PDB file of C-alpha atoms in Angstrom:
ATOM      1  CA  MET A1103       0.030   0.019  -0.069  1.00  0.00           C
ATOM      2  CA  PHE A1104       1.225   3.484  -0.986  1.00  0.00           C
ATOM      3  CA  ARG A1105      -0.728   6.613  -0.748  1.00  0.00           C
ATOM      4  CA  LEU A1106       0.341  10.023  -1.950  1.00  0.00           C
ATOM      5  CA  LEU A1107      -1.824  12.792  -0.577  1.00  0.00           C
ATOM      6  CA  LEU A1108      -1.620  16.259  -2.100  1.00  0.00           C
ATOM      7  CA  SER A1109      -3.579  19.026  -0.420  1.00  0.00           C
ATOM      8  CA  ARG A1110      -3.949  22.724   0.060  1.00  0.00           C
ATOM      9  CA  PRO A1111      -3.216  23.754   3.691  1.00  0.00           C
ATOM     10  CA  LEU A1112      -6.235  23.046   5.899  1.00  0.00           C
ATOM     11  CA  SER A1113      -8.551  25.717   7.029  1.00  0.00           C
ATOM     12  CA  GLU A1114      -8.519  26.858  10.585  1.00  0.00           C
ATOM     13  CA  PRO A1115     -11.664  24.771  11.511  1.00  0.00           C
ATOM     14  CA  GLU A1116     -10.166  21.787   9.864  1.00  0.00           C
ATOM     15  CA  ILE A1117      -6.910  22.304  11.742  1.00  0.00           C
ATOM     16  CA  ASP A1118      -8.803  22.653  15.026  1.00  0.00           C
ATOM     17  CA  ALA A1119     -10.761  19.455  14.223  1.00  0.00           C
ATOM     18  CA  TRP A1120      -7.708  17.274  13.453  1.00  0.00           C
ATOM     19  CA  THR A1121      -4.837  18.575  15.594  1.00  0.00           C
ATOM     20  CA  THR A1122      -4.228  18.585  19.313  1.00  0.00           C
ATOM     21  CA  LEU A1123      -4.177  21.433  21.768  1.00  0.00           C
ATOM     22  CA  SER A1124      -0.534  20.608  22.503  1.00  0.00           C
ATOM     23  CA  GLU A1125       0.325  20.801  18.794  1.00  0.00           C
ATOM     24  CA  ASN A1126      -1.386  24.143  18.420  1.00  0.00           C
ATOM     25  CA  GLU A1127       0.459  25.444  21.411  1.00  0.00           C
ATOM     26  CA  GLN A1128       3.760  24.180  20.035  1.00  0.00           C
ATOM     27  CA  ALA A1129       2.979  25.930  16.669  1.00  0.00           C
ATOM     28  CA  SER A1130       1.908  29.206  18.234  1.00  0.00           C
ATOM     29  CA  GLY A1131       5.290  30.664  17.900  1.00  0.00           C
ATOM     30  CA  PHE A1132       5.693  29.877  14.196  1.00  0.00           C
ATOM     31  CA  GLU A1133       5.095  32.401  11.511  1.00  0.00           C
ATOM     32  CA  PRO A1134       1.585  31.968  10.080  1.00  0.00           C
ATOM     33  CA  ALA A1135       2.360  30.061   6.851  1.00  0.00           C
ATOM     34  CA  ARG A1136       4.666  27.624   8.624  1.00  0.00           C
ATOM     35  CA  ARG A1137       2.200  27.148  11.445  1.00  0.00           C
ATOM     36  CA  SER A1138      -0.577  26.322   8.813  1.00  0.00           C
ATOM     37  CA  GLU A1139       1.796  23.822   6.983  1.00  0.00           C
ATOM     38  CA  TRP A1140       3.006  22.177  10.104  1.00  0.00           C
ATOM     39  CA  LEU A1141      -0.503  21.685  11.503  1.00  0.00           C
ATOM     40  CA  SER A1142      -2.013  20.759   8.242  1.00  0.00           C
ATOM     41  CA  TRP A1143       0.070  17.722   7.510  1.00  0.00           C
ATOM     42  CA  ARG A1144      -0.736  16.332  10.877  1.00  0.00           C
ATOM     43  CA  GLY A1145      -4.471  16.952  10.270  1.00  0.00           C
ATOM     44  CA  ILE A1146      -4.264  15.420   6.732  1.00  0.00           C
ATOM     45  CA  VAL A1147      -2.610  12.172   8.147  1.00  0.00           C
ATOM     46  CA  ARG A1148      -5.281  11.868  10.875  1.00  0.00           C
ATOM     47  CA  ARG A1149      -8.162  12.601   8.528  1.00  0.00           C
ATOM     48  CA  GLU A1150      -6.877  10.179   5.884  1.00  0.00           C
ATOM     49  CA  LEU A1151      -6.339   7.284   8.323  1.00  0.00           C
ATOM     50  CA  GLY A1152      -9.601   8.216  10.288  1.00  0.00           C
ATOM     51  CA  ALA A1153      -7.574   8.302  13.512  1.00  0.00           C
ATOM     52  CA  PRO A1154      -7.818  11.564  15.367  1.00  0.00           C
ATOM     53  CA  GLN A1155      -5.820  10.351  18.284  1.00  0.00           C
ATOM     54  CA  LEU A1156      -2.657   9.555  16.249  1.00  0.00           C
ATOM     55  CA  ARG A1157       0.546  10.681  17.828  1.00  0.00           C
ATOM     56  CA  PHE A1158       3.706  11.708  15.887  1.00  0.00           C
ATOM     57  CA  ALA A1159       7.373  11.292  16.824  1.00  0.00           C
ATOM     58  CA  TYR A1160      10.633  12.256  15.011  1.00  0.00           C
ATOM     59  CA  SER A1161      13.738  10.256  14.319  1.00  0.00           C
ATOM     60  CA  ASP A1162      17.229  11.427  15.183  1.00  0.00           C
ATOM     61  CA  CYS A1163      17.553  13.058  11.714  1.00  0.00           C
ATOM     62  CA  GLY A1164      14.104  14.806  12.055  1.00  0.00           C
ATOM     63  CA  ALA A1165      11.976  12.534  10.003  1.00  0.00           C
ATOM     64  CA  PRO A1166       8.403  12.226  11.243  1.00  0.00           C
ATOM     65  CA  SER A1167       6.741   8.961  12.064  1.00  0.00           C
ATOM     66  CA  ILE A1168       3.445   7.616  13.424  1.00  0.00           C
ATOM     67  CA  GLU A1169       3.854   6.414  17.026  1.00  0.00           C
ATOM     68  CA  GLY A1170       2.858   2.716  17.383  1.00  0.00           C
ATOM     69  CA  SER A1171       2.262   2.217  13.688  1.00  0.00           C
ATOM     70  CA  ALA A1172       3.945   0.145  10.996  1.00  0.00           C
ATOM     71  CA  LEU A1173       3.069   2.678   8.447  1.00  0.00           C
ATOM     72  CA  HIS A1174       5.930   4.786   7.071  1.00  0.00           C
ATOM     73  CA  LEU A1175       5.393   8.538   6.667  1.00  0.00           C
ATOM     74  CA  SER A1176       7.092  11.337   4.692  1.00  0.00           C
ATOM     75  CA  VAL A1177       5.974  14.954   4.551  1.00  0.00           C
ATOM     76  CA  SER A1178       6.868  17.993   2.461  1.00  0.00           C
ATOM     77  CA  HIS A1179       5.238  21.400   2.065  1.00  0.00           C
ATOM     78  CA  CYS A1180       5.671  24.614   0.181  1.00  0.00           C
ATOM     79  CA  GLU A1181       3.452  27.706  -0.096  1.00  0.00           C
ATOM     80  CA  GLY A1182      -0.122  26.454  -0.817  1.00  0.00           C
ATOM     81  CA  THR A1183       0.724  22.700  -0.962  1.00  0.00           C
ATOM     82  CA  ILE A1184       1.076  19.819   1.492  1.00  0.00           C
ATOM     83  CA  ALA A1185       2.509  16.494   0.275  1.00  0.00           C
ATOM     84  CA  VAL A1186       2.185  13.358   2.471  1.00  0.00           C
ATOM     85  CA  ALA A1187       3.285   9.940   1.512  1.00  0.00           C
ATOM     86  CA  LEU A1188       2.071   6.970   3.599  1.00  0.00           C
ATOM     87  CA  SER A1189       3.244   3.462   2.893  1.00  0.00           C
ATOM     88  CA  GLU A1190       3.794   0.007   4.449  1.00  0.00           C
ATOM     89  CA  ALA A1191       7.457   0.265   3.132  1.00  0.00           C
ATOM     90  CA  PRO A1192       9.912   3.187   3.486  1.00  0.00           C
ATOM     91  CA  CYS A1193       8.899   6.161   1.479  1.00  0.00           C
ATOM     92  CA  ALA A1194       9.696   9.779   0.741  1.00  0.00           C
ATOM     93  CA  VAL A1195       8.192  12.797  -0.911  1.00  0.00           C
ATOM     94  CA  ASP A1196       9.076  16.384  -1.853  1.00  0.00           C
ATOM     95  CA  VAL A1197       7.249  19.306  -3.275  1.00  0.00           C
ATOM     96  CA  GLU A1198       8.543  22.637  -4.541  1.00  0.00           C
ATOM     97  CA  PRO A1199       7.163  25.508  -6.510  1.00  0.00           C
ATOM     98  CA  LEU A1200       8.466  25.555 -10.129  1.00  0.00           C
ATOM     99  CA  ALA A1201       8.833  29.371  -9.855  1.00  0.00           C
ATOM    100  CA  ARG A1202      11.678  28.928  -7.225  1.00  0.00           C
ATOM    101  CA  ASP A1203      15.119  29.901  -8.536  1.00  0.00           C
ATOM    102  CA  PHE A1204      17.030  26.533  -8.416  1.00  0.00           C
ATOM    103  CA  GLY A1205      19.814  27.943 -10.592  1.00  0.00           C
ATOM    104  CA  ARG A1206      21.282  29.779  -7.686  1.00  0.00           C
ATOM    105  CA  ALA A1207      22.115  26.562  -5.829  1.00  0.00           C
ATOM    106  CA  ALA A1208      22.688  24.348  -8.907  1.00  0.00           C
ATOM    107  CA  ALA A1209      26.479  24.004  -8.351  1.00  0.00           C
ATOM    108  CA  ARG A1210      25.760  22.541  -4.898  1.00  0.00           C
ATOM    109  CA  TYR A1211      23.413  19.741  -6.031  1.00  0.00           C
ATOM    110  CA  LEU A1212      23.476  19.219  -9.822  1.00  0.00           C
ATOM    111  CA  SER A1213      26.425  17.357 -11.078  1.00  0.00           C
ATOM    112  CA  ALA A1214      27.910  17.567 -14.554  1.00  0.00           C
ATOM    113  CA  GLY A1215      26.532  14.137 -15.386  1.00  0.00           C
ATOM    114  CA  GLU A1216      23.107  15.137 -14.194  1.00  0.00           C
ATOM    115  CA  ARG A1217      23.128  18.394 -16.149  1.00  0.00           C
ATOM    116  CA  ILE A1218      23.380  16.387 -19.463  1.00  0.00           C
ATOM    117  CA  LEU A1219      20.515  14.129 -18.681  1.00  0.00           C
ATOM    118  CA  SER A1220      17.895  16.657 -19.829  1.00  0.00           C
ATOM    119  CA  ASP A1221      17.681  20.105 -21.350  1.00  0.00           C
ATOM    120  CA  ASP A1222      14.189  20.631 -20.103  1.00  0.00           C
ATOM    121  CA  PRO A1223      13.980  23.992 -18.368  1.00  0.00           C
ATOM    122  CA  LEU A1224      12.204  22.280 -15.406  1.00  0.00           C
ATOM    123  CA  TRP A1225      15.066  19.816 -14.948  1.00  0.00           C
ATOM    124  CA  PRO A1226      16.866  21.735 -12.188  1.00  0.00           C
ATOM    125  CA  ALA A1227      13.633  21.775 -10.175  1.00  0.00           C
ATOM    126  CA  VAL A1228      13.030  18.057 -10.770  1.00  0.00           C
ATOM    127  CA  VAL A1229      16.631  17.058  -9.671  1.00  0.00           C
ATOM    128  CA  TRP A1230      16.317  19.338  -6.466  1.00  0.00           C
ATOM    129  CA  CYS A1231      13.185  17.479  -5.545  1.00  0.00           C
ATOM    130  CA  ALA A1232      14.567  14.118  -6.470  1.00  0.00           C
ATOM    131  CA  LYS A1233      17.633  14.632  -4.289  1.00  0.00           C
ATOM    132  CA  GLU A1234      15.566  15.961  -1.435  1.00  0.00           C
ATOM    133  CA  THR A1235      13.440  12.786  -1.800  1.00  0.00           C
ATOM    134  CA  LEU A1236      16.593  10.588  -1.805  1.00  0.00           C
ATOM    135  CA  TYR A1237      18.031  12.390   1.237  1.00  0.00           C
ATOM    136  CA  LYS A1238      14.738  11.748   3.178  1.00  0.00           C
ATOM    137  CA  PHE A1239      14.775   8.017   1.924  1.00  0.00           C
ATOM    138  CA  ALA A1240      18.351   7.707   3.164  1.00  0.00           C
ATOM    139  CA  GLY A1241      17.199   8.648   6.709  1.00  0.00           C
ATOM    140  CA  ARG A1242      20.577   9.973   7.895  1.00  0.00           C
ATOM    141  CA  ARG A1243      22.421  13.149   8.309  1.00  0.00           C
ATOM    142  CA  GLY A1244      25.613  14.053   6.637  1.00  0.00           C
ATOM    143  CA  VAL A1245      24.599  12.916   3.116  1.00  0.00           C
ATOM    144  CA  ASP A1246      26.363  15.031   0.374  1.00  0.00           C
ATOM    145  CA  TRP A1247      23.991  16.087  -2.360  1.00  0.00           C
ATOM    146  CA  LEU A1248      26.712  15.856  -5.135  1.00  0.00           C
ATOM    147  CA  ARG A1249      28.749  12.845  -3.955  1.00  0.00           C
ATOM    148  CA  ASP A1250      26.211  10.662  -2.308  1.00  0.00           C
ATOM    149  CA  LEU A1251      22.879  11.405  -4.086  1.00  0.00           C
ATOM    150  CA  ARG A1252      22.776  10.734  -7.810  1.00  0.00           C
ATOM    151  CA  ILE A1253      20.157  10.928 -10.564  1.00  0.00           C
ATOM    152  CA  GLU A1254      21.319   8.526 -13.345  1.00  0.00           C
ATOM    153  CA  GLN A1255      18.280   8.347 -15.708  1.00  0.00           C
ATOM    154  CA  VAL A1256      15.224  10.334 -16.544  1.00  0.00           C
ATOM    155  CA  ASP A1257      12.090   9.643 -18.598  1.00  0.00           C
ATOM    156  CA  PHE A1258      10.287  12.995 -18.717  1.00  0.00           C
ATOM    157  CA  PRO A1259       7.159  11.742 -20.490  1.00  0.00           C
ATOM    158  CA  ALA A1260       6.669   8.898 -18.021  1.00  0.00           C
ATOM    159  CA  GLY A1261       7.546  10.976 -14.924  1.00  0.00           C
ATOM    160  CA  ARG A1262      10.257   8.589 -13.960  1.00  0.00           C
ATOM    161  CA  LEU A1263      13.734   8.933 -12.572  1.00  0.00           C
ATOM    162  CA  VAL A1264      16.361   6.469 -11.465  1.00  0.00           C
ATOM    163  CA  GLY A1265      18.635   7.519  -8.608  1.00  0.00           C
ATOM    164  CA  ARG A1266      21.039   6.180  -6.143  1.00  0.00           C
ATOM    165  CA  ILE A1267      22.148   6.800  -2.564  1.00  0.00           C
ATOM    166  CA  GLY A1268      25.921   6.213  -2.341  1.00  0.00           C
ATOM    167  CA  SER A1269      26.756   2.859  -3.769  1.00  0.00           C
ATOM    168  CA  GLY A1270      23.404   1.424  -2.965  1.00  0.00           C
ATOM    169  CA  LYS A1271      20.803  -0.085  -5.401  1.00  0.00           C
ATOM    170  CA  ALA A1272      19.223   1.847  -8.109  1.00  0.00           C
ATOM    171  CA  LEU A1273      15.935   3.458  -6.904  1.00  0.00           C
ATOM    172  CA  THR A1274      13.003   4.370  -9.205  1.00  0.00           C
ATOM    173  CA  LEU A1275      11.436   7.761  -8.332  1.00  0.00           C
ATOM    174  CA  ARG A1276       8.266   9.198  -9.779  1.00  0.00           C
ATOM    175  CA  PHE A1277       7.531  12.820 -10.491  1.00  0.00           C
ATOM    176  CA  LEU A1278       4.493  14.897 -11.511  1.00  0.00           C
ATOM    177  CA  LEU A1279       4.136  18.461 -12.390  1.00  0.00           C
ATOM    178  CA  PHE A1280       0.834  20.294 -11.462  1.00  0.00           C
ATOM    179  CA  ALA A1281      -0.380  23.740 -10.535  1.00  0.00           C
ATOM    180  CA  GLY A1282       3.138  25.256 -10.724  1.00  0.00           C
ATOM    181  CA  ARG A1283       4.670  22.535  -8.536  1.00  0.00           C
ATOM    182  CA  VAL A1284       6.838  19.611  -8.880  1.00  0.00           C
ATOM    183  CA  VAL A1285       6.346  16.556  -6.702  1.00  0.00           C
ATOM    184  CA  VAL A1286       8.816  13.615  -6.512  1.00  0.00           C
ATOM    185  CA  PHE A1287       8.092  10.585  -4.487  1.00  0.00           C
ATOM    186  CA  LEU A1288       9.717   7.111  -3.795  1.00  0.00           C
ATOM    187  CA  SER A1289       8.072   4.084  -2.239  1.00  0.00           C
TER     188      SER A1289
END
């Protein structure tokens, strides 16, 4: 089982219905957009699973999990969009706006070999999200985006990438473009 949930941030009444008082207190110091995103993903998971009492924890590297559940969870958000991946197996997801200037950071994440895989103007955004997804899937800190995370193949029409974490096995990632966003996921 794998579920990819894409949603707008929840409304205040929805947030109140699906989050805890403790979570709301914890998020009270966040700037408004961050608060909405942080609370929304929690509400979306609880609503999707029909489990308003779910509790969340974080791994040593900051990845969220559902306490007492065998389900794996990955979360990403950007202005106006929440992406949640739920799976019985390890999973990861990232979402970014296509309008973001990925060129400014390209030298830190886009290798020479990756640059020649595609001349599509959206390629830098897709690679950024793919590497963020691989980083989350790796589940550890200290991963170098140029040396340890690699994109080796792309099929733009099919929305498919092949990547690798270090010398590990080849991993198939999927991507989709919608409403000015790119979403990359791995399950």
